[in-house]
Short mmCIF file of C-alpha atoms in Angstrom, two decimals:
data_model
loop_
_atom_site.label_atom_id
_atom_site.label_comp_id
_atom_site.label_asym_id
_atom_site.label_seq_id
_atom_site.Cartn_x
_atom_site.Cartn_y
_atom_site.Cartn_z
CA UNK H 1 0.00 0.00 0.00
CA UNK H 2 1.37 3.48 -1.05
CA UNK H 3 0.79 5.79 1.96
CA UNK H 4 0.92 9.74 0.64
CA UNK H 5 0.92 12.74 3.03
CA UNK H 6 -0.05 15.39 -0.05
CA UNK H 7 1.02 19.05 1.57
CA UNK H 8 -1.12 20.84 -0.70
CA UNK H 9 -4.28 23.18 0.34
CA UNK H 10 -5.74 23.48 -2.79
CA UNK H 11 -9.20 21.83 -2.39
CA UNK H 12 -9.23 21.73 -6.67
CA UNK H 13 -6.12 19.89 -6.66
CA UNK H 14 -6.82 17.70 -3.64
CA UNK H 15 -10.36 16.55 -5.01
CA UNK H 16 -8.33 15.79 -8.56
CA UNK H 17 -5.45 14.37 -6.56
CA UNK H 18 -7.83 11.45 -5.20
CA UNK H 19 -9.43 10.77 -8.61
CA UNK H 20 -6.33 10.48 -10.73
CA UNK H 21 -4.66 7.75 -8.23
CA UNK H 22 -7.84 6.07 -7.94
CA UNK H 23 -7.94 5.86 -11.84
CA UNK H 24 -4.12 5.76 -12.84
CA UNK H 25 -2.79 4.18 -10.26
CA UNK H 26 -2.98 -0.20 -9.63
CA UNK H 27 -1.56 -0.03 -5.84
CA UNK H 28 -4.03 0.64 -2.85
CA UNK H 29 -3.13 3.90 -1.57
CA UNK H 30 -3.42 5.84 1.83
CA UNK H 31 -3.42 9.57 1.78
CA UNK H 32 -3.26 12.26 4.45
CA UNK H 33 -4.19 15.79 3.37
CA UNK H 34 -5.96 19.05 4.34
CA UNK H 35 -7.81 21.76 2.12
CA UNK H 36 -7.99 25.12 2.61
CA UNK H 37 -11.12 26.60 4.29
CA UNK H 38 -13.71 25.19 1.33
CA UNK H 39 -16.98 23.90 1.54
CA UNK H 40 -16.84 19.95 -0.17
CA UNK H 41 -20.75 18.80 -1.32
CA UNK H 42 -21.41 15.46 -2.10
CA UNK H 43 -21.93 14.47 -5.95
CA UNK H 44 -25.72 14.64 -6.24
CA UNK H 45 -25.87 17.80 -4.22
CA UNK H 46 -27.59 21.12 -5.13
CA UNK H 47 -24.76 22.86 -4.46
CA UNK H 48 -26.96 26.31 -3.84
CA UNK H 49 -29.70 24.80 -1.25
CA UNK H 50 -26.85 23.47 0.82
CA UNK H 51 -24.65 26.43 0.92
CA UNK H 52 -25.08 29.56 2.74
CA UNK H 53 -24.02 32.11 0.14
CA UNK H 54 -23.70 35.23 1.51
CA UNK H 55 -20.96 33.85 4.01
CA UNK H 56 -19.24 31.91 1.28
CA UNK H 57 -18.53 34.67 -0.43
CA UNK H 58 -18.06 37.16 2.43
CA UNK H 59 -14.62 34.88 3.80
CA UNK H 60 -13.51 33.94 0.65
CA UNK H 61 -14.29 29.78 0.95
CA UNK H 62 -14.04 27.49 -2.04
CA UNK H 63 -16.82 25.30 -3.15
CA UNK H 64 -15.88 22.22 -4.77
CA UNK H 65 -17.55 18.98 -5.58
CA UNK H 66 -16.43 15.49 -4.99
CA UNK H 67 -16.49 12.41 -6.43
CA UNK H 68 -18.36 10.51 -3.56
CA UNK H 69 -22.44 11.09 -2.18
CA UNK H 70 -23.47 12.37 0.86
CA UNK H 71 -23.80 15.55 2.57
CA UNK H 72 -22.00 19.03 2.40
CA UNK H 73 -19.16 19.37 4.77
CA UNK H 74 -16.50 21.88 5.86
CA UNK H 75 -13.15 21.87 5.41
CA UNK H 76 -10.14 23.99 7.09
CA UNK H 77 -6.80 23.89 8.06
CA UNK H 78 -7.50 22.29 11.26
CA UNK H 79 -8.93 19.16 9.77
CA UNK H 80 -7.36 16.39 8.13
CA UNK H 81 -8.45 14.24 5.78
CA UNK H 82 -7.92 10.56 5.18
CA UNK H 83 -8.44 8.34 1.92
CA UNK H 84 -8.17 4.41 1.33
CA UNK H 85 -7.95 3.26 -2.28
CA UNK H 86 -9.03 -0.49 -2.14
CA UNK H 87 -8.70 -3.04 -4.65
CA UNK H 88 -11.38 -5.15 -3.31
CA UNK H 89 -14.42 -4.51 -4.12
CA UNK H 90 -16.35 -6.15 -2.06
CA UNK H 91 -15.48 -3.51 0.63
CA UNK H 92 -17.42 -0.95 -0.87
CA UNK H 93 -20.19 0.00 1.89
CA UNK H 94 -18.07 -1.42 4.22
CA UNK H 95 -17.59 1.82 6.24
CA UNK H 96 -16.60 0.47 9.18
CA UNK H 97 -13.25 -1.87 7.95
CA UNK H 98 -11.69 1.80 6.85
CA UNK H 99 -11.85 2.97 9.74
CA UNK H 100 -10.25 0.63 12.18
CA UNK H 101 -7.22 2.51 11.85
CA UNK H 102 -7.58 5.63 12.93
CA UNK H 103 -9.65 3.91 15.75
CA UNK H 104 -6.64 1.71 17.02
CA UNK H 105 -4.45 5.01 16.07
CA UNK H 106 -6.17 7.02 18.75
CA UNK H 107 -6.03 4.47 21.31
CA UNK H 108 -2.00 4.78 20.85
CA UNK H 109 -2.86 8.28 22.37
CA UNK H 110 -5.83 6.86 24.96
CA UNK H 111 -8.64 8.67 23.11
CA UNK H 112 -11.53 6.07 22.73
CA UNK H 113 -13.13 6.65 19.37
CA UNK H 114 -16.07 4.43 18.11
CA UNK H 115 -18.25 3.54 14.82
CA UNK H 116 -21.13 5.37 15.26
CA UNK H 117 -24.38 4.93 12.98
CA UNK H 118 -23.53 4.26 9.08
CA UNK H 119 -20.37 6.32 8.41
CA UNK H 120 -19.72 8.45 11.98
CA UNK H 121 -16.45 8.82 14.42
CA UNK H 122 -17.24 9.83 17.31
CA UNK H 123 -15.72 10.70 20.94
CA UNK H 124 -18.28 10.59 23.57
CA UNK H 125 -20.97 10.48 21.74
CA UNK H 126 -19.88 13.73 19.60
CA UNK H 127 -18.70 13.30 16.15
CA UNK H 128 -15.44 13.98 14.42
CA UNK H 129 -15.39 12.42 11.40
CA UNK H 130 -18.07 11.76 8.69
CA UNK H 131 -17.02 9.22 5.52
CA UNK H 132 -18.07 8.89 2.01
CA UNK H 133 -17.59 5.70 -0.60
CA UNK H 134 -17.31 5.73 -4.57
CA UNK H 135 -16.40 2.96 -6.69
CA UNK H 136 -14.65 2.66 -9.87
CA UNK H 137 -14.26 -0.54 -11.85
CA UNK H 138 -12.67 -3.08 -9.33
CA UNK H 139 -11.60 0.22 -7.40
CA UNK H 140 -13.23 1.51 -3.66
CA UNK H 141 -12.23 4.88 -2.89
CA UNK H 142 -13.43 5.72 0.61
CA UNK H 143 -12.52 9.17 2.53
CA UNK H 144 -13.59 10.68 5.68
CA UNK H 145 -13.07 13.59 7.71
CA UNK H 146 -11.01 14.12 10.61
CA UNK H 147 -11.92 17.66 12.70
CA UNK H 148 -8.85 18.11 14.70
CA UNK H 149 -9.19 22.00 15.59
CA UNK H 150 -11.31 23.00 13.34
CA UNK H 151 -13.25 26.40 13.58
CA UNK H 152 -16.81 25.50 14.48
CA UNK H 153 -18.28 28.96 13.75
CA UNK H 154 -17.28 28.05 10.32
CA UNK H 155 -18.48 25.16 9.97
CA UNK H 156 -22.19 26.15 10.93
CA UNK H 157 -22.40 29.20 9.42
CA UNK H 158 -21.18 28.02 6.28
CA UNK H 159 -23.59 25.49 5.69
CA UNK H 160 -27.40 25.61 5.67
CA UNK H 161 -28.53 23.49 8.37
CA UNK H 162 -32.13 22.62 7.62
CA UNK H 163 -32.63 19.71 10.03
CA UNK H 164 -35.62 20.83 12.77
CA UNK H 165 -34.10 18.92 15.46
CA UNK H 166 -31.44 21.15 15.43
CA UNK H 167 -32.37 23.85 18.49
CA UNK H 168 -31.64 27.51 19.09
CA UNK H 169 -28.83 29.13 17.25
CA UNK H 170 -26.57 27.02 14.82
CA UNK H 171 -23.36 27.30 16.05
CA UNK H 172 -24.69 26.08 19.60
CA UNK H 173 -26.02 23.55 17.99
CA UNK H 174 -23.09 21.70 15.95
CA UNK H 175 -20.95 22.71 19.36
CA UNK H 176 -23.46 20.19 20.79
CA UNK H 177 -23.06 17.52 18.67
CA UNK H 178 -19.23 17.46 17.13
CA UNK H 179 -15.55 17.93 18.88
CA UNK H 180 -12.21 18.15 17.55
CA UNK H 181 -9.59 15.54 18.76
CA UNK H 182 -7.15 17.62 19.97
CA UNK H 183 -9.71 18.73 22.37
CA UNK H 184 -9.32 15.30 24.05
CA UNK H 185 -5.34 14.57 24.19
CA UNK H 186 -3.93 14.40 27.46
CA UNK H 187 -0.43 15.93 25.79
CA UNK H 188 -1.35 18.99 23.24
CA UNK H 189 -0.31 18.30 19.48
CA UNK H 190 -0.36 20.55 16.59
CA UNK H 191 -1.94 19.29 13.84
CA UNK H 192 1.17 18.92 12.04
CA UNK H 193 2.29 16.03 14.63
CA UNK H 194 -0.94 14.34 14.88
CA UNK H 195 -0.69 13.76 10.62
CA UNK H 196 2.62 12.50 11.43
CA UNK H 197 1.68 10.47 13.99
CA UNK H 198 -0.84 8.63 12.24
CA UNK H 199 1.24 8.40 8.94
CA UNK H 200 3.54 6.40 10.86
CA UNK H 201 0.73 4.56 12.75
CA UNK H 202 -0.66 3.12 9.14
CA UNK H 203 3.17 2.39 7.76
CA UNK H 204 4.37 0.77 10.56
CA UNK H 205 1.19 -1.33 11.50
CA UNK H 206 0.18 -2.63 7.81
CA UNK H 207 2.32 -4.90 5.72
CA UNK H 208 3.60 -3.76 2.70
CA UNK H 209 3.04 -0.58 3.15
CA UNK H 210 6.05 2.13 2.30
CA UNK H 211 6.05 6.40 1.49
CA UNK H 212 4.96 7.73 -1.57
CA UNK H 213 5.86 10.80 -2.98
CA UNK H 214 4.15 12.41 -5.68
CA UNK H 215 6.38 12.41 -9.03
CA UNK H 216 6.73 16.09 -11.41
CA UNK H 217 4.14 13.48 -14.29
CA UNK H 218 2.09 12.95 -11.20
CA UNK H 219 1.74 16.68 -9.97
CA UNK H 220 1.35 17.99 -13.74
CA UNK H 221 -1.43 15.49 -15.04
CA UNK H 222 -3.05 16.28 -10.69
CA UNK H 223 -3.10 19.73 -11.85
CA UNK H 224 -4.63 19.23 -15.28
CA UNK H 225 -7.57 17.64 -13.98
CA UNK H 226 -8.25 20.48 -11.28
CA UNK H 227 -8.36 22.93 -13.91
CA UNK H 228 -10.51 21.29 -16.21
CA UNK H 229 -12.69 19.31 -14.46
CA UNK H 230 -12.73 20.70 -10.10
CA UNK H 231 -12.24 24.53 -10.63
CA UNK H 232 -15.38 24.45 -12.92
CA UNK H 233 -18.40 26.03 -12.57
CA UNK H 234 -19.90 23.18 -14.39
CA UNK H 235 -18.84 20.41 -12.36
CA UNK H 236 -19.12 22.62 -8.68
CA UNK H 237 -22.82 23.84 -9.47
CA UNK H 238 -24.04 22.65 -12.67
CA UNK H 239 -23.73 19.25 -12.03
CA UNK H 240 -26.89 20.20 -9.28
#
């Protein structure tokens, strides 16, 4: 298994990144990465109903769309996100086998994470991390969330949250209902370290698995696809 910790921000590049090593690429992969404060909707979202707009626009947040269903989420600096590439396919909809390790990861630092509902982290009963599936050919990309210190005014005022359940004002409400790991370490990391950390969690604890670096041909044909296909308006709204 090739095991990538991708630097870049860019939410365009990172959304191609995943695609072109699920679709070029024969080895399962694992890749650590972060965007830059964007909002990511699932593929058969309206990207306008799930948005809020004026906010968007206000702080300067990307929108882009990715290749997997499920619901709108928001990305910063202070959350990292994870990806399998899996060459069996019977693990697609298997939710739960992905995330084993970055269960037994945070045990390593006495946090007690669990499987919660279909595709949920959570730490106490608040989640952390949400996770998405999409298959191609004999290929099961799966990729999840992990909030780590995240802002959670962004993340509520971003996004138009339409549930009723949901009581008084928004940002009370998601501060109800997620938390960010770092919130429950017993020694503070930076979310630098913690990437580390787990980078050498998943090398060290899974056979055959070694770094990866992305080549110059990788970057250039990475960056190809985010300019014609996930900086479009047609494939971030029109595809709604």
């Amino acid at each position: 298994m090739l095991c990538i910790y991708n630097k870049n921000t860019n939410p365009y590049f990172n959304l191609a990144c995943e695609e072109y090593i699920l679709k070029e690429f024969n080895e399962e992969c694992f890749m650590l990465w972060r965007n830059s404060p964007c909002i990511v909707v699932g593929k058969n979202q309206n990207t306008l109903s799930e948005i809020n707009k004026d906010y968007v626009d206000k702080n300067n947040i990307t929108i882009v769309r990715r290749l997997s269903g499920g619901g709108a989420v928001f990305h910063d600096l202070g959350n990292i996100n994870f990806t399998f590439i899996s060459n069996q396919k019977e693990t697609f909809n298997d939710f739960k086998r992905f995330t084993v390790p970055i269960i037994d990861a945070l045990k390593q630092l006495n946090v007690n994470a669990e499987f919660s509902g279909r595709n949920d982290l959570t730490i106490d009963g608040k989640k952390f991390s949400g996770n998405a599936q999409y298959c191609y050919k004999n290929r099961v990309l799966h990729h999840g969330t992990l909030l780590f210190s995240a802002n959670v005014k962004d993340i509520s005022q971003s996004l138009n949250v339409k549930e009723k359940k949901f009581e008084g004002k928004a940002v009370k409400s998601v501060k109800s209902r997620v938390t960010n790991i770092s919130s429950h370490l017993k020694s503070p990391m930076k979310v630098e370290e913690f990437i580390e950390f787990l980078m050498n969690y998943v090398v060290n604890n899974y056979a055959e698995s070694k770094l990866y670096t992305l080549t110059a041909e990788d970057i250039k044909n990475i960056k190809r696809l985010a300019d014609e296909k996930y900086s479009t308006w047609e494939w971030n709204y029109g595809s709604s």
